[in-house]
Structure formats: structure tokens, C-alpha cells
Coordinates of C-alpha atoms and ligand atoms in Angstrom, one line a residue:
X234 CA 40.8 163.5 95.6
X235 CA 40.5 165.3 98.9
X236 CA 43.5 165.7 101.0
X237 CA 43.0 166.7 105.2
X238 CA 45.3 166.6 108.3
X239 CA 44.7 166.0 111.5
X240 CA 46.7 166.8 114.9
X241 CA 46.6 163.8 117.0
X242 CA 47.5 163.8 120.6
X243 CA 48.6 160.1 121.3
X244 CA 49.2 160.5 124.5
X245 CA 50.5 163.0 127.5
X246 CA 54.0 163.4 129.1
X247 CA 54.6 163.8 133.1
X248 CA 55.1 167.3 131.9
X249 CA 52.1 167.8 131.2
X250 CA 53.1 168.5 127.4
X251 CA 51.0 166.7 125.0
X252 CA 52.4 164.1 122.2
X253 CA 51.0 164.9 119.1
X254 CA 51.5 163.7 115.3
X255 CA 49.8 164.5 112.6
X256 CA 47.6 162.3 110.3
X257 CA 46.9 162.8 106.9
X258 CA 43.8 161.4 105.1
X259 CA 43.4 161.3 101.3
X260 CA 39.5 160.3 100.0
X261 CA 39.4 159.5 96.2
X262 CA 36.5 160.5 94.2
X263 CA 35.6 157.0 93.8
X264 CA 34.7 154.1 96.3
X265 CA 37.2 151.5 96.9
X266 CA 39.8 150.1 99.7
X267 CA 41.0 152.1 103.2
X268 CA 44.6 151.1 103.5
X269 CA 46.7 152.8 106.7
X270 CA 50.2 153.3 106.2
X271 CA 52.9 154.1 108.8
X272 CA 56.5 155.5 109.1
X273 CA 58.8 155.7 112.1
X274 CA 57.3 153.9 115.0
X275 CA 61.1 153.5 115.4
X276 CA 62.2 156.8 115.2
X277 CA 65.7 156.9 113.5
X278 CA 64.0 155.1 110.9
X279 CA 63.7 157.9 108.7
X280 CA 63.6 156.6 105.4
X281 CA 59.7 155.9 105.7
X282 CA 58.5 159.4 106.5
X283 CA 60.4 160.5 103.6
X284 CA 59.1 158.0 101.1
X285 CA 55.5 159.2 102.9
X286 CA 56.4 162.4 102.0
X287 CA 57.0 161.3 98.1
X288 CA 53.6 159.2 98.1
X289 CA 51.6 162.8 99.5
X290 CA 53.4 164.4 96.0
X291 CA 51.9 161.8 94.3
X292 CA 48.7 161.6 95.2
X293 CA 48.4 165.7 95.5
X294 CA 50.7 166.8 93.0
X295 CA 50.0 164.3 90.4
X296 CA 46.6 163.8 89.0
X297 CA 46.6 160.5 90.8
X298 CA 42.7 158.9 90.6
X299 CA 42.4 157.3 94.3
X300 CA 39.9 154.8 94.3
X301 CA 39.3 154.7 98.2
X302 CA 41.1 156.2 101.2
X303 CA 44.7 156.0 102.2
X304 CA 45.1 157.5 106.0
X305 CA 49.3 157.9 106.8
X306 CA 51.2 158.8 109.4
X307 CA 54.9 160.2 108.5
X308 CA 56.0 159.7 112.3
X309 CA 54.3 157.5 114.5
X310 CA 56.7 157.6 117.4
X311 CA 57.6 161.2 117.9
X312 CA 59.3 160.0 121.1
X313 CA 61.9 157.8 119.2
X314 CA 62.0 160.1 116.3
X315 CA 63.2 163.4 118.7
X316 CA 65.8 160.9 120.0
X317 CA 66.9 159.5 116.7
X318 CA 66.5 156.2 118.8
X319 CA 65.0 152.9 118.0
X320 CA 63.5 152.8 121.7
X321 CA 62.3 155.3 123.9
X322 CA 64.6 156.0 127.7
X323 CA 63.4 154.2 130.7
X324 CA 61.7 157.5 132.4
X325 CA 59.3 157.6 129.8
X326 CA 58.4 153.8 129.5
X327 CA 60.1 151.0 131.3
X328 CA 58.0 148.5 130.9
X329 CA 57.3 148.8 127.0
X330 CA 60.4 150.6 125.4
X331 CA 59.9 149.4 122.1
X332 CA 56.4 150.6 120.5
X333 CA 56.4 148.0 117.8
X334 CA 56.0 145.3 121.0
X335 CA 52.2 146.5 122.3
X336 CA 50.1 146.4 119.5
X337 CA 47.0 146.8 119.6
X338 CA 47.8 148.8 122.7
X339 CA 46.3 149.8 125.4
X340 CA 44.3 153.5 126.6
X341 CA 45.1 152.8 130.2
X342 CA 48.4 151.7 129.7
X343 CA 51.6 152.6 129.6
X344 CA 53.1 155.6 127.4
X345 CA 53.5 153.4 124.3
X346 CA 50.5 151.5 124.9
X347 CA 48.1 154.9 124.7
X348 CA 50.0 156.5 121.6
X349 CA 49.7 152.9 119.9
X350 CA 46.1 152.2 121.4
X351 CA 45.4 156.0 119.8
X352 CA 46.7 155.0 116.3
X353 CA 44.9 151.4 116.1
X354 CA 41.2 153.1 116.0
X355 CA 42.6 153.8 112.5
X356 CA 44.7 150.8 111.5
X357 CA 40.8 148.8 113.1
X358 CA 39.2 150.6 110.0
X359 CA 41.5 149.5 107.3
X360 CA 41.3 146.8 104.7
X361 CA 45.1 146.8 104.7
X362 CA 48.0 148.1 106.5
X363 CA 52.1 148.8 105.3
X364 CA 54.2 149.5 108.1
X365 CA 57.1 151.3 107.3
X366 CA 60.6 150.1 108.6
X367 CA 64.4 150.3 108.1
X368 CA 67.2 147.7 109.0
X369 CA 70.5 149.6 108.8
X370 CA 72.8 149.7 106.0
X371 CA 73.6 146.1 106.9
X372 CA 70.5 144.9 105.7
X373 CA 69.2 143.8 103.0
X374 CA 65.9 145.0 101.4
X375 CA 63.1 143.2 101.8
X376 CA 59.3 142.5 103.0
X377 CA 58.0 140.8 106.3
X378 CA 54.7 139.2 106.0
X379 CA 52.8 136.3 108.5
X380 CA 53.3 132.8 107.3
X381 CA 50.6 131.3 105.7
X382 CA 48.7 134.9 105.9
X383 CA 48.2 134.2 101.5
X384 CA 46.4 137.8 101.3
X385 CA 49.5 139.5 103.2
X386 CA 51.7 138.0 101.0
X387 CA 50.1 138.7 97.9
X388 CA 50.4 142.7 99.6
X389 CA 54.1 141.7 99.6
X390 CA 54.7 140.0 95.9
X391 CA 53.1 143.5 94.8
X392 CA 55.5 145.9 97.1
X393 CA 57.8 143.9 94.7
X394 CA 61.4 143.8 96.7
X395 CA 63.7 141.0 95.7
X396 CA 63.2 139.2 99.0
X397 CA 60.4 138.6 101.2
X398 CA 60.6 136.7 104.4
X399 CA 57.8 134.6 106.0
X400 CA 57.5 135.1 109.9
X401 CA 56.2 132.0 111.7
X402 CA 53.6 133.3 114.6
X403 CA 52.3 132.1 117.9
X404 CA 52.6 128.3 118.6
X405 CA 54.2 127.9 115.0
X406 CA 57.2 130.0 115.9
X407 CA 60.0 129.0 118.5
X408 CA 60.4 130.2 122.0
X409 CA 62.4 133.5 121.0
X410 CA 59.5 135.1 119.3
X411 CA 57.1 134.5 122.6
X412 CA 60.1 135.9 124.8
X413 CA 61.0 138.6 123.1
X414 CA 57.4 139.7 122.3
X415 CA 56.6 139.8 118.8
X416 CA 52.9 138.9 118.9
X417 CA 52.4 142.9 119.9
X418 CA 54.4 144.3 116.7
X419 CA 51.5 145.9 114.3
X420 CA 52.1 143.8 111.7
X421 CA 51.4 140.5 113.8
X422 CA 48.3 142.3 115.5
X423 CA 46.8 143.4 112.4
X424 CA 47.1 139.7 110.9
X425 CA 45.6 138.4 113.7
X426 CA 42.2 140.6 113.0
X427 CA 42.6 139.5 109.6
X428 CA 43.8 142.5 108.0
X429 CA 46.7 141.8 105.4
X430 CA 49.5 143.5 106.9
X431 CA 52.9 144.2 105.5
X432 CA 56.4 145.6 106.9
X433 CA 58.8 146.8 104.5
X434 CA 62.2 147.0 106.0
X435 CA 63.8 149.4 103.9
X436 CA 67.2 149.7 104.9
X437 CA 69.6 152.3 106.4
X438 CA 68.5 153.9 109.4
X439 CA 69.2 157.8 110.3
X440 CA 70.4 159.0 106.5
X441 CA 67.8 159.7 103.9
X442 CA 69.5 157.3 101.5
X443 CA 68.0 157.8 97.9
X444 CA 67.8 153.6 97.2
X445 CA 65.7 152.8 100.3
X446 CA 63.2 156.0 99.7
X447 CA 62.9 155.1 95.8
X448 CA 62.0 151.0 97.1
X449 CA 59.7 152.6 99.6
X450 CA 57.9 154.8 96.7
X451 CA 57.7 152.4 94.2
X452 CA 56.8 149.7 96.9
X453 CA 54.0 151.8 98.5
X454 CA 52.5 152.9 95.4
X455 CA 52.3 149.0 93.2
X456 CA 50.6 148.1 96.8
X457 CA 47.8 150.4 96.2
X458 CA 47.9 149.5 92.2
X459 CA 47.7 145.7 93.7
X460 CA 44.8 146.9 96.3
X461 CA 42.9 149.3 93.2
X462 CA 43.3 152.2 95.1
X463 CA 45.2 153.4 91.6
X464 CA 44.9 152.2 88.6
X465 CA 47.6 149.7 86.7
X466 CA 49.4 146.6 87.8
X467 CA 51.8 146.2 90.2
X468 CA 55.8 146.2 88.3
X469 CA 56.1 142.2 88.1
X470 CA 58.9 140.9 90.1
X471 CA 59.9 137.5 90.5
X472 CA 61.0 137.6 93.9
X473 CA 62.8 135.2 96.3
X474 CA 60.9 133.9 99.2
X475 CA 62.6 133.3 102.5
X476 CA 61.8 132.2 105.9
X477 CA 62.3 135.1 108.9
X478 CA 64.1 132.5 111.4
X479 CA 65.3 134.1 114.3
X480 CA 68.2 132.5 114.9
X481 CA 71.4 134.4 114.1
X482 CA 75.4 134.2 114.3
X483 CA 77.0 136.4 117.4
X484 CA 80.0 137.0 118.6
X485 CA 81.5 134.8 120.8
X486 CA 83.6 137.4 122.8
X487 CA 83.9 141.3 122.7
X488 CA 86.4 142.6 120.0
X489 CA 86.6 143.7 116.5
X490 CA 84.7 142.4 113.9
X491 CA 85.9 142.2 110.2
X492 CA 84.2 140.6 107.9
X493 CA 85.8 139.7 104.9
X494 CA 86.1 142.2 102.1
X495 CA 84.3 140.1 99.5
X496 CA 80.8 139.3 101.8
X497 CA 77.9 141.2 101.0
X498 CA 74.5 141.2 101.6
X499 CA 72.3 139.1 99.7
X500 CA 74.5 136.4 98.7
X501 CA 73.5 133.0 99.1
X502 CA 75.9 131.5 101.4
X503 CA 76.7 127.5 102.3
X504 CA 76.7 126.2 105.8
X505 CA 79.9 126.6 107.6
X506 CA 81.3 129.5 105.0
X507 CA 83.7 131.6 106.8
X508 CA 82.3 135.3 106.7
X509 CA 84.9 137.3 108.7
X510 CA 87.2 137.6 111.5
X511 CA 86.4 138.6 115.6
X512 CA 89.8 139.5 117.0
X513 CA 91.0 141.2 120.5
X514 CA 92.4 144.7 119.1
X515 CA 95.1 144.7 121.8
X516 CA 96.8 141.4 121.2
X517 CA 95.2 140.4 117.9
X518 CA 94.2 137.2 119.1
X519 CA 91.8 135.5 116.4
X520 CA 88.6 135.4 118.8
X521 CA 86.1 133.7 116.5
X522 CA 86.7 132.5 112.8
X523 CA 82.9 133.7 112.0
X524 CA 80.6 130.9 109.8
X525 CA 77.6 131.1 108.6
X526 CA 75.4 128.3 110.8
X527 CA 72.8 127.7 107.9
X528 CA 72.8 127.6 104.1
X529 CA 70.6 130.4 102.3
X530 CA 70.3 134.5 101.8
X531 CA 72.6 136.6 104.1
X532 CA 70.7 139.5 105.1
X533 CA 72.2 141.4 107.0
X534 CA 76.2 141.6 108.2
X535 CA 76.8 144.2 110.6
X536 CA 79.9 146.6 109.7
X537 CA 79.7 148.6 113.0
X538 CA 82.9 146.3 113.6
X539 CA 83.2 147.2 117.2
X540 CA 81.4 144.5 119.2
X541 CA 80.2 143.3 122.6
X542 CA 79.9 139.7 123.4
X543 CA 76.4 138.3 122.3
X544 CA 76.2 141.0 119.6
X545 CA 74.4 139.9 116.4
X546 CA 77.6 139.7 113.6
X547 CA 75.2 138.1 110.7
X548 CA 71.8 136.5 109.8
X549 CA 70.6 134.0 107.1
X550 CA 67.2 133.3 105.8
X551 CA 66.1 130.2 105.0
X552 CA 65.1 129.6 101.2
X553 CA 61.3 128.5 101.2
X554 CA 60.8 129.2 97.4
X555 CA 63.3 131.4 94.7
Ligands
ZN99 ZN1 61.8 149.2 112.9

């Protein structure tokens, strides 16, 4: 096994100071798969750098047998990541904040379209791709592949969460994923050239929380078992398999949100089950008795209880198969 680095500039600052990451390579002694994996495209999402981190022991440290190549980059956005942010401030790019939205990117674009443009003459080479992600401590676990994409799900049965969740694409999805843009996230590019592309959302953002880097191990390493990049199968799991709908419950009105002290993530949940209370913290006024609007897996529930009007409060998946 032969391990490099590389300093990347992905693209240049009004400044005049260069962005830069750094992309490690590791070339088994034997032939086999290129898979590119990724960590903190949204910067406060930490969790993937650090399970990147775990994998480079492995491979290094370890007398790992790599059949293949496996190219990572531990931070992908250094923008968001210096700003513990999800998207980067206007000055630097108003017109594509969010990096995971211009995939493949563009080298005459704008700032997010360059560094992602730089970073796709890499993902273009591979015969799979794992983009690291994490929700919040709201969310549950769990694996985003493209519906009916059978070799991206297979990629997703063997990063072996407890949940995965089918995203509809293009003219099979609903107006809200045109709008808000999803067909330039790297996982939906990367589909769309036909390379089976994964994102494990790991959950919790901005702590390194021992759970979420453990799943992110485990997960990245049985998805180069499953691709025989290492030796062995895959741990079997028997996983639930969900539908990534993007509809969601918000608040009706600004105020406090409580949700009831039983509710937790990854529940199955009824139609019309009461999940907590929106109230006006000056009067108390019950605002909104919160309901789930479909039967199936809650998700995610948000606990930052302080909430604007709009605000997501809750999502359920819809059960496909269990
Ligand atoms: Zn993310």
C-alpha cells in the first residue's frame, strides 16, 4: 500500500490568498476499484473528517491489503469548515452559498463552482463515490442513495445503517427538489454519470461524537469490503428502507417548541400523532398542537426549541420496504 498527499488549490480568494485542501491517495499492491470519498463539503460537519482520519489509521497503520485506490478528502470545503457553517457568507459566494448545490461545478464559475469543478476531476475517475454528511443530533442515522440507482443502493445495504432513504430525482421528484436545487448535490451528479454514489448522514454536527464517527468507520470500511477494495464481507444488516420525501411538519408561528418527553428519533409514528407543543413564551398560548402529517420513521425532531415561523419542527419517511 502506498500512501501520498497532495495540496490542492480549489480555488482563489479576492485576497489573493489561495484555498487549498489536501488530498490523500492510497494505491494497493493489487489492481481493483478507485472509490473517492469526501468529508465536510458542509463544514461544521465534522464527524466525517474524523471518521477519514480513522479509515487513514486503517489503511496505514493496519496491515490493510487494498485492492485498488481510495483518493479522500478530510475537508472539502475549508470555507464552511473555518466558519463552522453549513454555507459560506454572501461576500464570498452569493449566488451558490451551499457547495453541495453545483456539482459538477464549474472552472469559470463562481467560488463554489471552481473548488467543486477542482474536486470532480477526481470524483470523474472513480468507480464509486461516499460523501460524507451529518444531520444534527436531531437526526437519525442513515444513508441517502438515488431511487432506482440498484448499484448505489447495494453501496448503501453494505455501509449497513439501520435506515436508508431513497431520493426521487429529476422529473420523478416534486417541484421542491427542482427549486431548491438538488440535481447539483454530488451525490445526484455522480448518479447521473453513472457512478454509484452514496451520502451517509451521520448525525450531530460541530461535536466529534463517538456514535456517528464509529457508524462512519465501520460504514466506510464494509463499503470497500462490498466494492473488494479489502477483503471480507460487509457486517450483514437487515436494514429498513425508506423514502427521502421532502415534505416536512413546521411551525405554524414563532415560539417555543417542546416536543414531548417520550418522542424520539426513529420511531415509527401514525398519521395525526401529537409529537409536541409550539407555544408563545410570553403568554403561553398553545400555538400549534404539533402532528405528524404521515405514517412512517421520524427522522429527525429538532430540540433547538426556539423557533421561527416556517422552521422545520419534524420529518417522516415514508416506509418503501422494512
Ligand atoms: Zn451536509
Amino acid at each position: 500500500m502506498n500512501h501520498t498527499t497532495e495540496r490542492v488549490t480549489l480555488a482563489r480568494l479576492p485576497s489573493g490568498v489561495e484555498i487549498e485542501t489536501t488530498v490523500h491517495t492510497y494505491d494497493g499492491a493489487e489492481d481493483g476499484p478507485t472509490v473517492y470519498v469526501q468529508a465536510a463539503q458542509h463544514g461544521r460537519e465534522i464527524n466525517g473528517t474524523e471518521t477519514l482520519r480513522r479509515v487513514h489509521d486503517h489503511l496505514t497503520v493496519g496491515d490493510a491489503d487494498l485492492a485498488g485506490r481510495v483518493v479522500a478528502v478530510p475537508v472539502a470545503d475549508p470555507l464552511t469548515f473555518d466558519r463552522v457553517s453549513y454555507t459560506t457568507p454572501e461576500q464570498l459566494d452569493s449566488v451558490n452559498p451551499n457547495m453541495n448545490r453545483v456539482w459538477p461545478g464549474d472552472a469559470d464559475g463562481t467560488l463554489h463552482e471552481r473548488m467543486a469543478a477542482t474536486l470532480w476531476e477526481y470524483v470523474e475517475e472513480a468507480d464509486a463515490v461516499l460523501d460524507l454528511h451529518t444531520g444534527s443530533a436531531d437526526m437519525l442515522t442513515h444513508v441517502v442513495f438515488m431511487e432506482g440507482h440498484e448499484e448505489s443502493r447495494a453501496l448503501a445495504e453494505a455501509f449497513g445503517t439501520d435506515l436508508l432513504l431513497s431520493e426521487e430525482a429529476g422529473d420523478d421528484a416534486d417541484t421542491e427538489w427542482a427549486e431548491r436545487d438538488f440535481g447539483g448535490k454530488l451525490r445526484v451528479a455522480a448518479t447521473r454519470e453513472g457512478i454509484p454514489t452514496i451520502t451517509p448522514e451521520l448525525a450531530h454536527n460541530k461535536q466529534l461524537v463517538e456514535d456517528a464517527i464509529e457508524a462512519g468507520v465501520s460504514g466506510t470500511l464494509d463499503a470497500f469490503r462490498h466494492l473488494g477494495l479489502l477483503a471480507g464481507e460487509p457486517t450483514d444488516v437487515d436494514p429498513t428502507l425508506a423514502r427521502n420525501h421532502l415534505g416536512r411538519v413546521t411551525a405554524d408561528e414563532s415560539g417555543l417548541f417542546h416536543a414531548d418527553p417520550d418522542r424520539e428519533v426513529g420511531e415509527r409514528v401514525e398519521p395525526g400523532e401529537r409529537i409536541g407543543t409550539l407555544y408563545d413564551p410570553t403568554t403561553y398560548e398553545v400555538l400549534q398542537e404539533v402532528e405528524t402529517d404521515r405514517g412512517g420513521i421520524l427522522y429527525s425532531l429538532t430540540r433547538e426549541a426556539t423557533v421561527t415561523g416556517g422552521e422545520k419542527l419534524l420529518s417522516v419517511a415514508l416506509v418503501r420496504e422494512s
